[in-house]
Structure formats: structure tokens, C-alpha cells
PDB file of C-alpha atoms in Angstrom:
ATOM      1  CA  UNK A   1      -0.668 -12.828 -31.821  1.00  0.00           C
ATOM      2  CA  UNK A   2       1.315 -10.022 -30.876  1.00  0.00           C
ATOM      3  CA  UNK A   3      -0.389  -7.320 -28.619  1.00  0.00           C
ATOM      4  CA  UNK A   4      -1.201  -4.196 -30.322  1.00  0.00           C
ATOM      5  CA  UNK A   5      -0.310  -1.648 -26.855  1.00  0.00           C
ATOM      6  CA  UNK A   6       2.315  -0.126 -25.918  1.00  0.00           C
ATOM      7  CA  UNK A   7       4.081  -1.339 -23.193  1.00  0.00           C
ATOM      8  CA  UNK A   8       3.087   0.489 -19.749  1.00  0.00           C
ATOM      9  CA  UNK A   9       5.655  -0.141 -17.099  1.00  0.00           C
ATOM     10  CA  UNK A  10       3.505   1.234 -14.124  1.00  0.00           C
ATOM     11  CA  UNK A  11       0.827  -1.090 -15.194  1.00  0.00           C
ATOM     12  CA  UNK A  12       2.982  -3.844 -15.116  1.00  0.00           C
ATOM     13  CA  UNK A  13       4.598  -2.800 -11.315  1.00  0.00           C
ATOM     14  CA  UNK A  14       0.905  -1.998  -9.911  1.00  0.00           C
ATOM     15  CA  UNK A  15      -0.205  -5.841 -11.513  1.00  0.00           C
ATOM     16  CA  UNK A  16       2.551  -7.438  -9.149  1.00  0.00           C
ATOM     17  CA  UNK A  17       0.705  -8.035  -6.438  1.00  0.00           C
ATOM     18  CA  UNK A  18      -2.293  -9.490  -8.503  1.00  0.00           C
ATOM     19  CA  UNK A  19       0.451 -11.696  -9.937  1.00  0.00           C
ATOM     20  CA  UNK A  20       1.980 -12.794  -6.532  1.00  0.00           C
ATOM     21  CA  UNK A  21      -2.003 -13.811  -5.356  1.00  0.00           C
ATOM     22  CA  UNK A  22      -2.190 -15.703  -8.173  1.00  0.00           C
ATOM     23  CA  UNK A  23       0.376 -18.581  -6.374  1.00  0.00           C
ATOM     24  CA  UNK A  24      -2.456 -19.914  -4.843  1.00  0.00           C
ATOM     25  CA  UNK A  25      -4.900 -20.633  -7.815  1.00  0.00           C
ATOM     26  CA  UNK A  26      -5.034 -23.936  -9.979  1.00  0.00           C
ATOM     27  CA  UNK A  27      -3.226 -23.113 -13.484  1.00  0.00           C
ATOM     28  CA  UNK A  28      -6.223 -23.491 -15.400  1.00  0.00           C
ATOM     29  CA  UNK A  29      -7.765 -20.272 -13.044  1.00  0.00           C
ATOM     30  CA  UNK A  30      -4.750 -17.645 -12.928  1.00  0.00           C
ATOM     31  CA  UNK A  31      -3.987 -18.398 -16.920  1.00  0.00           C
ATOM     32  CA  UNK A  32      -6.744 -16.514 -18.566  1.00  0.00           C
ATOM     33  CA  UNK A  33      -6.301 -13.925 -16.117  1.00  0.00           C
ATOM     34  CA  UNK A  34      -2.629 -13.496 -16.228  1.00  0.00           C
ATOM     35  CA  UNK A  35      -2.918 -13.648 -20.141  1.00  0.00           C
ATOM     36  CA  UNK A  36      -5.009 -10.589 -19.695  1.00  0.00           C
ATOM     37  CA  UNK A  37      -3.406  -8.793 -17.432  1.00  0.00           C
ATOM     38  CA  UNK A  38       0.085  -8.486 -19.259  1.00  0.00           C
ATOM     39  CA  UNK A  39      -1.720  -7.981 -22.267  1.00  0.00           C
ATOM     40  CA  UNK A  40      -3.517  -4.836 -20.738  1.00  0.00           C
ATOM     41  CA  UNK A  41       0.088  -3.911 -19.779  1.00  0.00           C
ATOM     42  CA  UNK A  42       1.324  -4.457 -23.382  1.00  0.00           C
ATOM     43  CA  UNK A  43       3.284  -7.399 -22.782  1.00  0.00           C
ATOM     44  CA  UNK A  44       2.588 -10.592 -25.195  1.00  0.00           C
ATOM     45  CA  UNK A  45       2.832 -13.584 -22.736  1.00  0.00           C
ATOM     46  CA  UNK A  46       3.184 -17.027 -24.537  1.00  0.00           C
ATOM     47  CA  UNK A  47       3.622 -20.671 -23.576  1.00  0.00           C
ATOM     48  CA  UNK A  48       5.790 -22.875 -25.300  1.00  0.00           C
ATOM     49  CA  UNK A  49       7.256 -26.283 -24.882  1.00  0.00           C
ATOM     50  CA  UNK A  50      10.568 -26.626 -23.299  1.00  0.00           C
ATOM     51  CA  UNK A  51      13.238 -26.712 -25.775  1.00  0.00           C
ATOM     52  CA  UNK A  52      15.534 -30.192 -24.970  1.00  0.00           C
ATOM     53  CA  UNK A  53      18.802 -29.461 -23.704  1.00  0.00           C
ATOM     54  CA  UNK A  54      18.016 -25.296 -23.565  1.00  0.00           C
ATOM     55  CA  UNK A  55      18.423 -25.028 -19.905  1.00  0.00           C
ATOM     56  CA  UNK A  56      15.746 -22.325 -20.068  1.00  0.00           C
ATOM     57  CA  UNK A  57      12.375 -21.534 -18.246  1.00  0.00           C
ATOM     58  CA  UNK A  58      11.401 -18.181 -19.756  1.00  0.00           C
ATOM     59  CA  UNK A  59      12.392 -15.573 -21.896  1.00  0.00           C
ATOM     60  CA  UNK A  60      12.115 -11.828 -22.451  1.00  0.00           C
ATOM     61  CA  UNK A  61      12.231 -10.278 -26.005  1.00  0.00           C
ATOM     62  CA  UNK A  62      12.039  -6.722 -26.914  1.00  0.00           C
ATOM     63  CA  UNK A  63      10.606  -6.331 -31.020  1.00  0.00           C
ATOM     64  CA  UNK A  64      10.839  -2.505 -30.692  1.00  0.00           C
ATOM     65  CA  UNK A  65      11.200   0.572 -27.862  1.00  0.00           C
ATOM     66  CA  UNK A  66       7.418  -0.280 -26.662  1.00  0.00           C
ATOM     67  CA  UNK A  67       6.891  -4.161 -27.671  1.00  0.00           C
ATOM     68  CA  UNK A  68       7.844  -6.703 -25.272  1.00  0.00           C
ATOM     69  CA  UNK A  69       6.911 -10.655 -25.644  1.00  0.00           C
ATOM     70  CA  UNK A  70       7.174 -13.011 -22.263  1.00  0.00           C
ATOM     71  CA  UNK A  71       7.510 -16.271 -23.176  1.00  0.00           C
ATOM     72  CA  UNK A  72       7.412 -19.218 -20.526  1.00  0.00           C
ATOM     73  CA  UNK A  73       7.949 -22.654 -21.275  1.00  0.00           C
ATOM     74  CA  UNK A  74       6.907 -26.409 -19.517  1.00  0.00           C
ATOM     75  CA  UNK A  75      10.598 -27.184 -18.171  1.00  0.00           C
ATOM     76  CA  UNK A  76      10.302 -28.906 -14.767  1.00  0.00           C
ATOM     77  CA  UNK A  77       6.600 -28.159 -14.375  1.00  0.00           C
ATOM     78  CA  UNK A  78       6.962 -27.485 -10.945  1.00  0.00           C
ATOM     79  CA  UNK A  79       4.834 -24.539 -10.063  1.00  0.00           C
ATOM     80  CA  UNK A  80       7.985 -22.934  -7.660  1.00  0.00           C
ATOM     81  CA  UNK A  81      10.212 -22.871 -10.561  1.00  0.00           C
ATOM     82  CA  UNK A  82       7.275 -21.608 -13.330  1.00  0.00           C
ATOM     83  CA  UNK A  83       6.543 -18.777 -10.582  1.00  0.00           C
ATOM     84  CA  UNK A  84      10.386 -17.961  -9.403  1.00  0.00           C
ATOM     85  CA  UNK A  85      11.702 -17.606 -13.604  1.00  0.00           C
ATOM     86  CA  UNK A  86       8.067 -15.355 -14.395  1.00  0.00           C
ATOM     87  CA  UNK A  87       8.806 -12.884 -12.322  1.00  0.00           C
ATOM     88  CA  UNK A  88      12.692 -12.981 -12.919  1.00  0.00           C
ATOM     89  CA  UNK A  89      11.701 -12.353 -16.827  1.00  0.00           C
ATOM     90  CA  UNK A  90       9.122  -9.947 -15.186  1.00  0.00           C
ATOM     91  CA  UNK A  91      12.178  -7.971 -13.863  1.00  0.00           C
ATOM     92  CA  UNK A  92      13.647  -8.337 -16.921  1.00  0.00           C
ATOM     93  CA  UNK A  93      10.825  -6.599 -18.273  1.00  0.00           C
ATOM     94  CA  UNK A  94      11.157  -3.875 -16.035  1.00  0.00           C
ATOM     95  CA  UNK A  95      15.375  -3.010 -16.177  1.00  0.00           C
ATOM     96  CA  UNK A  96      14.439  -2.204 -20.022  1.00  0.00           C
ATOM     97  CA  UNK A  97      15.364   1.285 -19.376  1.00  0.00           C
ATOM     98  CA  UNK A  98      19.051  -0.068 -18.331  1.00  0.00           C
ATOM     99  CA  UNK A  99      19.219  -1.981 -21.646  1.00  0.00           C
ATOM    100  CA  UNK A 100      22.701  -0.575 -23.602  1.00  0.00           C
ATOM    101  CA  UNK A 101      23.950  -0.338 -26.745  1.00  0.00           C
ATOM    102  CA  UNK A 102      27.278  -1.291 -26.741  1.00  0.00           C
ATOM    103  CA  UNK A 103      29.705  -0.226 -28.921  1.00  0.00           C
ATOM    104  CA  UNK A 104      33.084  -0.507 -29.076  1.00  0.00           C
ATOM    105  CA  UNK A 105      32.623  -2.230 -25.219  1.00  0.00           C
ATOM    106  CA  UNK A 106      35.195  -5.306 -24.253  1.00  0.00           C
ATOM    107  CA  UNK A 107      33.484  -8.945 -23.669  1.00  0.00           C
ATOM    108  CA  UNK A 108      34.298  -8.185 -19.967  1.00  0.00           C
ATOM    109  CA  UNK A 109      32.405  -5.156 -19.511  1.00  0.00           C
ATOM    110  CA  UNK A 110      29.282  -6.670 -21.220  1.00  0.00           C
ATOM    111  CA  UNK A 111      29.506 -10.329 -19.096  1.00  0.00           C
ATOM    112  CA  UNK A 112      29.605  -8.236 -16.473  1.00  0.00           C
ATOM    113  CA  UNK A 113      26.475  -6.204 -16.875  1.00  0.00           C
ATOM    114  CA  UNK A 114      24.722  -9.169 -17.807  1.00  0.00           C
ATOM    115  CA  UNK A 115      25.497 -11.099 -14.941  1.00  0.00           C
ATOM    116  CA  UNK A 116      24.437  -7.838 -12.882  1.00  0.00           C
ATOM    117  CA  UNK A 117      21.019  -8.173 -14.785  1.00  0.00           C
ATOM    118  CA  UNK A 118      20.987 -11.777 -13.906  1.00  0.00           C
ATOM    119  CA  UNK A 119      21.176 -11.313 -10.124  1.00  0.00           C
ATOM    120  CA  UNK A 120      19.024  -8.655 -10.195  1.00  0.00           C
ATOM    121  CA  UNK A 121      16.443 -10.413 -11.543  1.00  0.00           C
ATOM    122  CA  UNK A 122      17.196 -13.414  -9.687  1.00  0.00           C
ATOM    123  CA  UNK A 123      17.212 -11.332  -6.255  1.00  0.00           C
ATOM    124  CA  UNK A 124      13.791 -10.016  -7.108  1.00  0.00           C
ATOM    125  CA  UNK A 125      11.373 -12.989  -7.916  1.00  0.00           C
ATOM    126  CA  UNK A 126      12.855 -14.702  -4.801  1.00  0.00           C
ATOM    127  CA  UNK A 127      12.207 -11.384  -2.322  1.00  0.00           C
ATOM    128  CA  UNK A 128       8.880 -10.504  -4.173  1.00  0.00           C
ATOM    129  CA  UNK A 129       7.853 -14.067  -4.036  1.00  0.00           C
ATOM    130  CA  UNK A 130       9.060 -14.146  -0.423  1.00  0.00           C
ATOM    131  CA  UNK A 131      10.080 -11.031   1.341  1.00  0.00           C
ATOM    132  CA  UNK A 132      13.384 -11.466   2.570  1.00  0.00           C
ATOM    133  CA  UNK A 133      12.325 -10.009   5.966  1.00  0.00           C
ATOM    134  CA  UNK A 134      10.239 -12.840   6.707  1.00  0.00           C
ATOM    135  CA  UNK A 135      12.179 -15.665   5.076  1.00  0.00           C
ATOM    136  CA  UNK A 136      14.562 -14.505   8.121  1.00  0.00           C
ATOM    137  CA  UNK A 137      12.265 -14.857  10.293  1.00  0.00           C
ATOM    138  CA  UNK A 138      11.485 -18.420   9.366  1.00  0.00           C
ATOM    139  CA  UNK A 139      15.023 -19.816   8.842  1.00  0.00           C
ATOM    140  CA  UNK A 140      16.322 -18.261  12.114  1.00  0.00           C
ATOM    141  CA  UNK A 141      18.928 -21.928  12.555  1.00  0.00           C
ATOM    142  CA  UNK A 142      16.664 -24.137  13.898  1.00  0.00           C
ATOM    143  CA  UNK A 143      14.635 -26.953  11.992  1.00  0.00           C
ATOM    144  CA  UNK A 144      11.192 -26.164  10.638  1.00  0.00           C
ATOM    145  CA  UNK A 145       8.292 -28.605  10.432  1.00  0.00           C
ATOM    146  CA  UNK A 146       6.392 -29.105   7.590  1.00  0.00           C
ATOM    147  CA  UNK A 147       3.501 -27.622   9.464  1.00  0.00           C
ATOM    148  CA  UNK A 148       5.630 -24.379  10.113  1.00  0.00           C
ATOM    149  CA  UNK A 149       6.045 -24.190   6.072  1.00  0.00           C
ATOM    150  CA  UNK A 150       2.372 -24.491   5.312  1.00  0.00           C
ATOM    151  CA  UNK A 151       1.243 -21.901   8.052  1.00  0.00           C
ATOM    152  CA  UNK A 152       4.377 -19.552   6.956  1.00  0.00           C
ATOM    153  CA  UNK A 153       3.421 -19.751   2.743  1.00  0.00           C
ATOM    154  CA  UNK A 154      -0.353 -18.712   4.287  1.00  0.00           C
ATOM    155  CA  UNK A 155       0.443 -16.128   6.646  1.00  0.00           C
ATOM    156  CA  UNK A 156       2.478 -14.510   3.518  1.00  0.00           C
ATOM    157  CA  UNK A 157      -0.064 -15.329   0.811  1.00  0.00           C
ATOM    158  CA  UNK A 158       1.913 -17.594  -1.825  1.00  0.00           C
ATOM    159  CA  UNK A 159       2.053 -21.158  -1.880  1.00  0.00           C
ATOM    160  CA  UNK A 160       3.605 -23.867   0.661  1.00  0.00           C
ATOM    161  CA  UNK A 161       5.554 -25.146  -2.630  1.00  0.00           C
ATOM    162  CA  UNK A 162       7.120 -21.970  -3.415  1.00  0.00           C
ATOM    163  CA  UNK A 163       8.770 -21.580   0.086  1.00  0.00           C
ATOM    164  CA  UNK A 164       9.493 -25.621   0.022  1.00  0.00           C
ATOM    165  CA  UNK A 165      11.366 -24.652  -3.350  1.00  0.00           C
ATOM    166  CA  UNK A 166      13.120 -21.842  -2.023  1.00  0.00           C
ATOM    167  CA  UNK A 167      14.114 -23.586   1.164  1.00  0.00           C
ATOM    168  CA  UNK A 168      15.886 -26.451  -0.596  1.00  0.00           C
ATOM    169  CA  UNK A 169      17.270 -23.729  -3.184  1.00  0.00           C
ATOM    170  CA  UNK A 170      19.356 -22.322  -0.280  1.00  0.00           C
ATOM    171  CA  UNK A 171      20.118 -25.783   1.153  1.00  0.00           C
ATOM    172  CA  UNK A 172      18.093 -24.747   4.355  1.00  0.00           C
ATOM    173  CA  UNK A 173      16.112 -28.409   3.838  1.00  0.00           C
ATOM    174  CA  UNK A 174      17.455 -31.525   2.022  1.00  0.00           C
ATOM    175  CA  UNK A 175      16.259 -31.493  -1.672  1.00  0.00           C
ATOM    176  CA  UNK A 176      13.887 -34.040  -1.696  1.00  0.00           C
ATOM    177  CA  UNK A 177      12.098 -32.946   1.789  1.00  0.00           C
ATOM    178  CA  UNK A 178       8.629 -31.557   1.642  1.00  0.00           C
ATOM    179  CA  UNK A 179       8.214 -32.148  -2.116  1.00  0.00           C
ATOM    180  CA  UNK A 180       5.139 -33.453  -1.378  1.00  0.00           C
ATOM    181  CA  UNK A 181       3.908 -29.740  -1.150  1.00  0.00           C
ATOM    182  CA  UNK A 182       4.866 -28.577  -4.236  1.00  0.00           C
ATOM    183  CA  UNK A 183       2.932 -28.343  -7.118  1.00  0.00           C
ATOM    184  CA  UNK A 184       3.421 -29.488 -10.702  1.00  0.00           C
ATOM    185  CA  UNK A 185       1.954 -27.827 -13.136  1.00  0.00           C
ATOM    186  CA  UNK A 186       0.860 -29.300 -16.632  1.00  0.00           C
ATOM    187  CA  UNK A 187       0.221 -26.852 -19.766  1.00  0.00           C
ATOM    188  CA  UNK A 188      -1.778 -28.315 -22.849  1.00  0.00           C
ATOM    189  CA  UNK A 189      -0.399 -26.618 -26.502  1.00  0.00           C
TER     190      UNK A 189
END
């Protein structure tokens, strides 16, 4: 069921913060709500099941100029990873003004813009999910406790497992330490 609006880009930025808050709910509280606010911002957000062997978490695809579809899958069902790739299609979402039309371009010059789309997107879910200011702050070479993790992901407003997640994702903590305070999400189809 594709949504019938047109896609609103300030809508989508001023729903961000909504979004972020929403870290902290159960999956079966934020879903309804996050259904309805992209499709209020004319973005058709889906679920699907992961896709063996596709290496993929989400997905943006433009049908015309002002139609956009989101489309999230169940691939590691941990809640850090389901919240870091939404808002890394979410930026996706938003550099549709930079898309291109190449013509005539080398393979170079287009591997190259994607991967610039890539890290942009990449650099923005994990400094909107945690500002880079304060993951500074908390990774300033010293060891953190679990304890400093939990009171950090409160004092910033997003879950304990989504700075667990991105602490191991920079190697600041082993991979398997603090696991026990991220979340795994399950989706029913």
C-alpha cells in the first residue's frame, strides 16, 4: 500500500527527533507510530524479511520525483543495528536532491559519489543517534563501566544498546562486552 502524499522533506527533518525518542520504546509501541509518522511525511515504510545472503538492513527506493518507499528488514534483530541502518536510509531519504543522472560519467566518478553517499549516511545515523560531542566525552581513553553506559544512553535519551553497539563498532569495547544491554528485536509478517 503505497502512500498517496507527496513526499515533504521538512516533515521528515522536524520528525527526527520523535524518531530518535522512539529508542527507548518496546517495538510493538514506536511501530504504529513510526508507520504513521513517515506516512504523514509521504514516505511508505515497510517491513520485510531479511533476504539470505543480501547483506542488507534497509533500503531506500524512489518510484517518482515525490514517492519514496523505506523498507527495513529482520537481519540481526538487534535493535542498535535496526535503529543505526533507519536513519542511514533516512539520510538517504533526505540527499534526494543530490541524486544524478549520469550520463556519459566513467564507473569511477559514479563509485565515487556513491561511496560519498554511503558515508554520509553512515556519519549521520551514528552522530544523530549519538552526538559526536558527547560520544567524546564518554570515550575520553579510559575504560567505562557498564554503569557509565547505562547512565550515558539516559542522560542522552536513546538506548544503553545503541551506545553498547556503537562502542564495540569502533572497537572502544570488545565485541561481545555489554551485549547483555542490547536489545533484539522480533517483527511478526
Amino acid at each position: 500500500n503505497i502512500n498517496t502524499k507527496s513526499f515533504d522533506a521538512d516533515k521528515l527533518k522536524n520528525s527526527l527527533p520523535e524518531l530518535r525518542g522512539m529508542t527507548l520504546m518496546k517495538i510493538e509501541e514506536f511501530l504504529p507510530r513510526m508507520s504513521d509518522i513517515f506516512s504523514e511525511c509521504g514516505v511508505a515504510f515497510v517491513l520485510l524479511p531479511h533476504l539470505k545472503n543480501s547483506g542488507i538492513n534497509g533500503a531506500v527506493k524512489w518510484l517518482s520525483n515525490d514517492r519514496v518507499v523505506l523498507a527495513m528488514n529482520n537481519r540481526g534483530l538487534d535493535a542498535d543495528k535496526f535503529w543505526f541502518s533507519l536513519f542511514h536510509e533516512i539520510k538517504h531519504i533526505l540527499q534526494q536532491k543530490l541524486k544524478t543522472v549520469f550520463v556519459n560519467a566513467n564507473a569511477n566518478e559514479i563509485t565515487e559519489l556513491n561511496n560519498k553517499l554511503e558515508r554520509d549516511a553512515d556519519e549521520f545515523a551514528a552522530n544523530y543517534l549519538i552526538p559526536k560531542v558527547y560520544m567524546n566525552k564518554l570515550t575520553s581513553n579510559r575504560y567505562i563501566t557498564d554503569e557509565e553506559i547505562v547512565t550515558f544512553a539516559k542522560s542522552i535519551g536513546v538506548h544503553p544498546g545503541i551506545v553498547v553497539g556503537r562502542l564495540q563498532h569502533e572497537n572502544i569495547i570488545p565485541p561481545n562486552r555489554c551485549s547483555y544491554l542490547k536489545e533484539k528485536y522480533i517483527f511478526s509478517f
